[in-house]
Amino acid sequence: MSGETVLDLAGVTKVYGEQPPVPALQGVSLSVRRGELVAVVGPSGSGKSTLLHIMGTLERPSGGVVRIGGVDAAGLSDRELSRLRAREIGFVFQQFFLAEHATVRENVADGLLYAGVPAAERYRRADEALDRVGLAGRAGFRPTKLSGGERQRLAIARALVGRPAIVLADEPTGNLDSATGASIMRLIRELNAAGATIIMITHDAALADQLPRRIRVLDGRVVEDTSGTGEVR
Ligand SMILES: Nc1ncnc2c1ncn2[C@@H]1O[C@H](COP(=O)(O)OP(=O)(O)OP(=O)(O)O)[C@@H](O)[C@H]1O
Ligand SMILES: [Mg+2]
């Protein structure tokens, strides 16, 4: 049952800008196997979001290799990458990027636009995902009418609607009261139990300690990785 490698980074670097260049990642190597639930921790500015964006092929690395399901992302065009993302990866961003003029249901359904799913099926699946996160009663609302925790759950519903194999979540329990945060965590664990590979950034040390694997980032490097694989790279 030990899953195959779904995500593999080798010597990944990322430098932003030129004057001066900001080295956001300075040689990150790690692999994640199917079905893992991983916490990424580290201080503000250490490179966590950058790492997540590169894992999800939203950004290309400055150096090193990123493989998704064994495929070298560098060999894929932008169009092939967006197709890969639409099929395999769900994102929960630090900023939610919700379309405020669209309804809650439309925000979720639009997560399927690039997967080429017909409209009726998009809405059916959107309702299913909203039910999953306990927002069925808010489907016709605008996101501006939602509480912070409800917006967070909406962002998760949108990430889930494509039934992605990999969920990348940037602070999914950030800025939430502990009860709402706990309900989001229950949802994340359920998804994981149902087979999704989940990598989540969190500032909550107690929460990270409860997860099966913890990756600590400092100054663009992995300084701790509690994976039980015995793999040293
Ligand atoms: N688009 C960008 N252009 C220039 N510098 C950037 C860009 N994105 C991130 N950086 C820089 O790269 C470094 C890592 O940023 P990153 O967003 O990955 O940190 P983080 O660990 O997610 O922090 P936080 O916990 O505050 O969200 C920071 O110094 C940041 O200022
Ligand atoms: Mg961040």
PDB file of N, CA and C in Angstrom, residues 85-134:
ATOM      1  N   ARG A  85      -2.719  20.754 -13.947  1.00  0.00           N
ATOM      2  CA  ARG A  85      -3.252  21.320 -12.707  1.00  0.00           C
ATOM      3  C   ARG A  85      -4.746  21.079 -12.601  1.00  0.00           C
ATOM      4  N   ALA A  86      -5.465  21.343 -13.699  1.00  0.00           N
ATOM      5  CA  ALA A  86      -6.921  21.190 -13.676  1.00  0.00           C
ATOM      6  C   ALA A  86      -7.308  19.753 -13.333  1.00  0.00           C
ATOM      7  N   ARG A  87      -6.480  18.803 -13.777  1.00  0.00           N
ATOM      8  CA  ARG A  87      -6.818  17.391 -13.597  1.00  0.00           C
ATOM      9  C   ARG A  87      -6.366  16.850 -12.252  1.00  0.00           C
ATOM     10  N   GLU A  88      -5.215  17.310 -11.758  1.00  0.00           N
ATOM     11  CA  GLU A  88      -4.568  16.640 -10.627  1.00  0.00           C
ATOM     12  C   GLU A  88      -4.540  17.432  -9.321  1.00  0.00           C
ATOM     13  N   ILE A  89      -4.605  18.767  -9.409  1.00  0.00           N
ATOM     14  CA  ILE A  89      -4.221  19.558  -8.240  1.00  0.00           C
ATOM     15  C   ILE A  89      -5.318  20.532  -7.826  1.00  0.00           C
ATOM     16  N   GLY A  90      -5.598  20.574  -6.521  1.00  0.00           N
ATOM     17  CA  GLY A  90      -6.513  21.576  -5.972  1.00  0.00           C
ATOM     18  C   GLY A  90      -5.748  22.520  -5.076  1.00  0.00           C
ATOM     19  N   PHE A  91      -5.962  23.810  -5.259  1.00  0.00           N
ATOM     20  CA  PHE A  91      -5.247  24.800  -4.450  1.00  0.00           C
ATOM     21  C   PHE A  91      -6.186  25.487  -3.470  1.00  0.00           C
ATOM     22  N   VAL A  92      -5.707  25.679  -2.247  1.00  0.00           N
ATOM     23  CA  VAL A  92      -6.361  26.598  -1.324  1.00  0.00           C
ATOM     24  C   VAL A  92      -5.325  27.681  -1.039  1.00  0.00           C
ATOM     25  N   PHE A  93      -5.558  28.879  -1.545  1.00  0.00           N
ATOM     26  CA  PHE A  93      -4.546  29.925  -1.461  1.00  0.00           C
ATOM     27  C   PHE A  93      -4.623  30.705  -0.160  1.00  0.00           C
ATOM     28  N   GLN A  94      -3.507  31.404   0.130  1.00  0.00           N
ATOM     29  CA  GLN A  94      -3.459  32.257   1.315  1.00  0.00           C
ATOM     30  C   GLN A  94      -4.479  33.405   1.163  1.00  0.00           C
ATOM     31  N   GLN A  95      -4.523  33.991  -0.043  1.00  0.00           N
ATOM     32  CA  GLN A  95      -5.633  34.900  -0.357  1.00  0.00           C
ATOM     33  C   GLN A  95      -6.625  34.068  -1.147  1.00  0.00           C
ATOM     34  N   PHE A  96      -7.897  34.249  -0.908  1.00  0.00           N
ATOM     35  CA  PHE A  96      -8.854  33.302  -1.476  1.00  0.00           C
ATOM     36  C   PHE A  96      -9.116  33.512  -2.965  1.00  0.00           C
ATOM     37  N   PHE A  97      -8.911  34.727  -3.467  1.00  0.00           N
ATOM     38  CA  PHE A  97      -9.200  35.018  -4.884  1.00  0.00           C
ATOM     39  C   PHE A  97     -10.617  34.588  -5.256  1.00  0.00           C
ATOM     40  N   LEU A  98     -11.587  34.962  -4.449  1.00  0.00           N
ATOM     41  CA  LEU A  98     -12.969  34.640  -4.795  1.00  0.00           C
ATOM     42  C   LEU A  98     -13.504  35.710  -5.738  1.00  0.00           C
ATOM     43  N   ALA A  99     -14.346  35.302  -6.662  1.00  0.00           N
ATOM     44  CA  ALA A  99     -15.009  36.262  -7.538  1.00  0.00           C
ATOM     45  C   ALA A  99     -16.192  36.822  -6.751  1.00  0.00           C
ATOM     46  N   GLU A 100     -16.097  38.083  -6.343  1.00  0.00           N
ATOM     47  CA  GLU A 100     -17.081  38.651  -5.414  1.00  0.00           C
ATOM     48  C   GLU A 100     -18.438  38.896  -6.076  1.00  0.00           C
ATOM     49  N   HIS A 101     -18.443  39.080  -7.412  1.00  0.00           N
ATOM     50  CA  HIS A 101     -19.695  39.357  -8.114  1.00  0.00           C
ATOM     51  C   HIS A 101     -20.452  38.058  -8.438  1.00  0.00           C
ATOM     52  N   ALA A 102     -19.764  36.917  -8.307  1.00  0.00           N
ATOM     53  CA  ALA A 102     -20.396  35.635  -8.616  1.00  0.00           C
ATOM     54  C   ALA A 102     -20.921  35.007  -7.329  1.00  0.00           C
ATOM     55  N   THR A 103     -21.867  34.073  -7.475  1.00  0.00           N
ATOM     56  CA  THR A 103     -22.394  33.410  -6.293  1.00  0.00           C
ATOM     57  C   THR A 103     -21.390  32.385  -5.768  1.00  0.00           C
ATOM     58  N   VAL A 104     -21.671  31.935  -4.565  1.00  0.00           N
ATOM     59  CA  VAL A 104     -20.867  30.884  -3.946  1.00  0.00           C
ATOM     60  C   VAL A 104     -20.823  29.659  -4.864  1.00  0.00           C
ATOM     61  N   ARG A 105     -22.001  29.259  -5.399  1.00  0.00           N
ATOM     62  CA  ARG A 105     -22.062  28.088  -6.276  1.00  0.00           C
ATOM     63  C   ARG A 105     -21.204  28.289  -7.531  1.00  0.00           C
ATOM     64  N   GLU A 106     -21.304  29.504  -8.132  1.00  0.00           N
ATOM     65  CA  GLU A 106     -20.517  29.788  -9.344  1.00  0.00           C
ATOM     66  C   GLU A 106     -19.018  29.768  -9.052  1.00  0.00           C
ATOM     67  N   ASN A 107     -18.651  30.298  -7.887  1.00  0.00           N
ATOM     68  CA  ASN A 107     -17.231  30.291  -7.524  1.00  0.00           C
ATOM     69  C   ASN A 107     -16.679  28.868  -7.503  1.00  0.00           C
ATOM     70  N   VAL A 108     -17.485  27.943  -6.998  1.00  0.00           N
ATOM     71  CA  VAL A 108     -17.025  26.560  -6.929  1.00  0.00           C
ATOM     72  C   VAL A 108     -17.063  25.909  -8.318  1.00  0.00           C
ATOM     73  N   ALA A 109     -18.165  26.115  -9.024  1.00  0.00           N
ATOM     74  CA  ALA A 109     -18.330  25.493 -10.348  1.00  0.00           C
ATOM     75  C   ALA A 109     -17.230  25.943 -11.306  1.00  0.00           C
ATOM     76  N   ASP A 110     -16.803  27.204 -11.181  1.00  0.00           N
ATOM     77  CA  ASP A 110     -15.771  27.728 -12.080  1.00  0.00           C
ATOM     78  C   ASP A 110     -14.438  27.012 -11.903  1.00  0.00           C
ATOM     79  N   GLY A 111     -14.282  26.345 -10.771  1.00  0.00           N
ATOM     80  CA  GLY A 111     -13.086  25.537 -10.566  1.00  0.00           C
ATOM     81  C   GLY A 111     -12.981  24.397 -11.583  1.00  0.00           C
ATOM     82  N   LEU A 112     -14.080  24.110 -12.288  1.00  0.00           N
ATOM     83  CA  LEU A 112     -14.092  23.012 -13.265  1.00  0.00           C
ATOM     84  C   LEU A 112     -14.038  23.493 -14.706  1.00  0.00           C
ATOM     85  N   LEU A 113     -13.996  24.809 -14.881  1.00  0.00           N
ATOM     86  CA  LEU A 113     -14.017  25.367 -16.246  1.00  0.00           C
ATOM     87  C   LEU A 113     -12.927  24.779 -17.123  1.00  0.00           C
ATOM     88  N   TYR A 114     -11.721  24.728 -16.589  1.00  0.00           N
ATOM     89  CA  TYR A 114     -10.577  24.318 -17.401  1.00  0.00           C
ATOM     90  C   TYR A 114     -10.463  22.810 -17.527  1.00  0.00           C
ATOM     91  N   ALA A 115     -11.309  22.091 -16.810  1.00  0.00           N
ATOM     92  CA  ALA A 115     -11.290  20.637 -16.928  1.00  0.00           C
ATOM     93  C   ALA A 115     -12.266  20.194 -18.017  1.00  0.00           C
ATOM     94  N   GLY A 116     -12.936  21.145 -18.653  1.00  0.00           N
ATOM     95  CA  GLY A 116     -13.832  20.819 -19.764  1.00  0.00           C
ATOM     96  C   GLY A 116     -15.086  20.070 -19.351  1.00  0.00           C
ATOM     97  N   VAL A 117     -15.592  20.354 -18.133  1.00  0.00           N
ATOM     98  CA  VAL A 117     -16.809  19.685 -17.654  1.00  0.00           C
ATOM     99  C   VAL A 117     -18.023  20.519 -18.082  1.00  0.00           C
ATOM    100  N   PRO A 118     -19.070  19.884 -18.650  1.00  0.00           N
ATOM    101  CA  PRO A 118     -20.264  20.627 -19.066  1.00  0.00           C
ATOM    102  C   PRO A 118     -20.939  21.340 -17.893  1.00  0.00           C
ATOM    103  N   ALA A 119     -21.651  22.441 -18.190  1.00  0.00           N
ATOM    104  CA  ALA A 119     -22.184  23.323 -17.147  1.00  0.00           C
ATOM    105  C   ALA A 119     -23.055  22.597 -16.118  1.00  0.00           C
ATOM    106  N   ALA A 120     -23.991  21.780 -16.585  1.00  0.00           N
ATOM    107  CA  ALA A 120     -24.915  21.133 -15.647  1.00  0.00           C
ATOM    108  C   ALA A 120     -24.140  20.278 -14.643  1.00  0.00           C
ATOM    109  N   GLU A 121     -23.143  19.578 -15.155  1.00  0.00           N
ATOM    110  CA  GLU A 121     -22.311  18.723 -14.305  1.00  0.00           C
ATOM    111  C   GLU A 121     -21.457  19.581 -13.357  1.00  0.00           C
ATOM    112  N   ARG A 122     -20.982  20.752 -13.851  1.00  0.00           N
ATOM    113  CA  ARG A 122     -20.204  21.653 -12.989  1.00  0.00           C
ATOM    114  C   ARG A 122     -21.041  22.070 -11.781  1.00  0.00           C
ATOM    115  N   TYR A 123     -22.327  22.432 -12.022  1.00  0.00           N
ATOM    116  CA  TYR A 123     -23.162  22.902 -10.930  1.00  0.00           C
ATOM    117  C   TYR A 123     -23.539  21.752  -9.987  1.00  0.00           C
ATOM    118  N   ARG A 124     -23.763  20.580 -10.567  1.00  0.00           N
ATOM    119  CA  ARG A 124     -24.089  19.430  -9.722  1.00  0.00           C
ATOM    120  C   ARG A 124     -22.923  19.135  -8.776  1.00  0.00           C
ATOM    121  N   ARG A 125     -21.718  19.135  -9.340  1.00  0.00           N
ATOM    122  CA  ARG A 125     -20.543  18.845  -8.512  1.00  0.00           C
ATOM    123  C   ARG A 125     -20.246  19.971  -7.528  1.00  0.00           C
ATOM    124  N   ALA A 126     -20.549  21.200  -7.928  1.00  0.00           N
ATOM    125  CA  ALA A 126     -20.350  22.340  -7.021  1.00  0.00           C
ATOM    126  C   ALA A 126     -21.239  22.169  -5.793  1.00  0.00           C
ATOM    127  N   ASP A 127     -22.499  21.782  -6.021  1.00  0.00           N
ATOM    128  CA  ASP A 127     -23.417  21.600  -4.898  1.00  0.00           C
ATOM    129  C   ASP A 127     -22.942  20.477  -3.971  1.00  0.00           C
ATOM    130  N   GLU A 128     -22.395  19.440  -4.584  1.00  0.00           N
ATOM    131  CA  GLU A 128     -21.873  18.317  -3.803  1.00  0.00           C
ATOM    132  C   GLU A 128     -20.696  18.783  -2.928  1.00  0.00           C
ATOM    133  N   ALA A 129     -19.786  19.570  -3.519  1.00  0.00           N
ATOM    134  CA  ALA A 129     -18.620  20.064  -2.774  1.00  0.00           C
ATOM    135  C   ALA A 129     -19.043  21.027  -1.668  1.00  0.00           C
ATOM    136  N   LEU A 130     -20.059  21.848  -1.948  1.00  0.00           N
ATOM    137  CA  LEU A 130     -20.541  22.792  -0.934  1.00  0.00           C
ATOM    138  C   LEU A 130     -21.182  22.047   0.228  1.00  0.00           C
ATOM    139  N   ASP A 131     -21.890  20.976  -0.100  1.00  0.00           N
ATOM    140  CA  ASP A 131     -22.502  20.148   0.925  1.00  0.00           C
ATOM    141  C   ASP A 131     -21.407  19.576   1.830  1.00  0.00           C
ATOM    142  N   ARG A 132     -20.375  19.117   1.216  1.00  0.00           N
ATOM    143  CA  ARG A 132     -19.212  18.535   1.884  1.00  0.00           C
ATOM    144  C   ARG A 132     -18.609  19.467   2.944  1.00  0.00           C
ATOM    145  N   VAL A 133     -18.536  20.758   2.631  1.00  0.00           N
ATOM    146  CA  VAL A 133     -17.928  21.713   3.565  1.00  0.00           C
ATOM    147  C   VAL A 133     -18.987  22.437   4.405  1.00  0.00           C
ATOM    148  N   GLY A 134     -20.238  21.954   4.321  1.00  0.00           N
ATOM    149  CA  GLY A 134     -21.292  22.522   5.162  1.00  0.00           C
ATOM    150  C   GLY A 134     -21.780  23.886   4.701  1.00  0.00           C
TER     151      GLY A 134
END
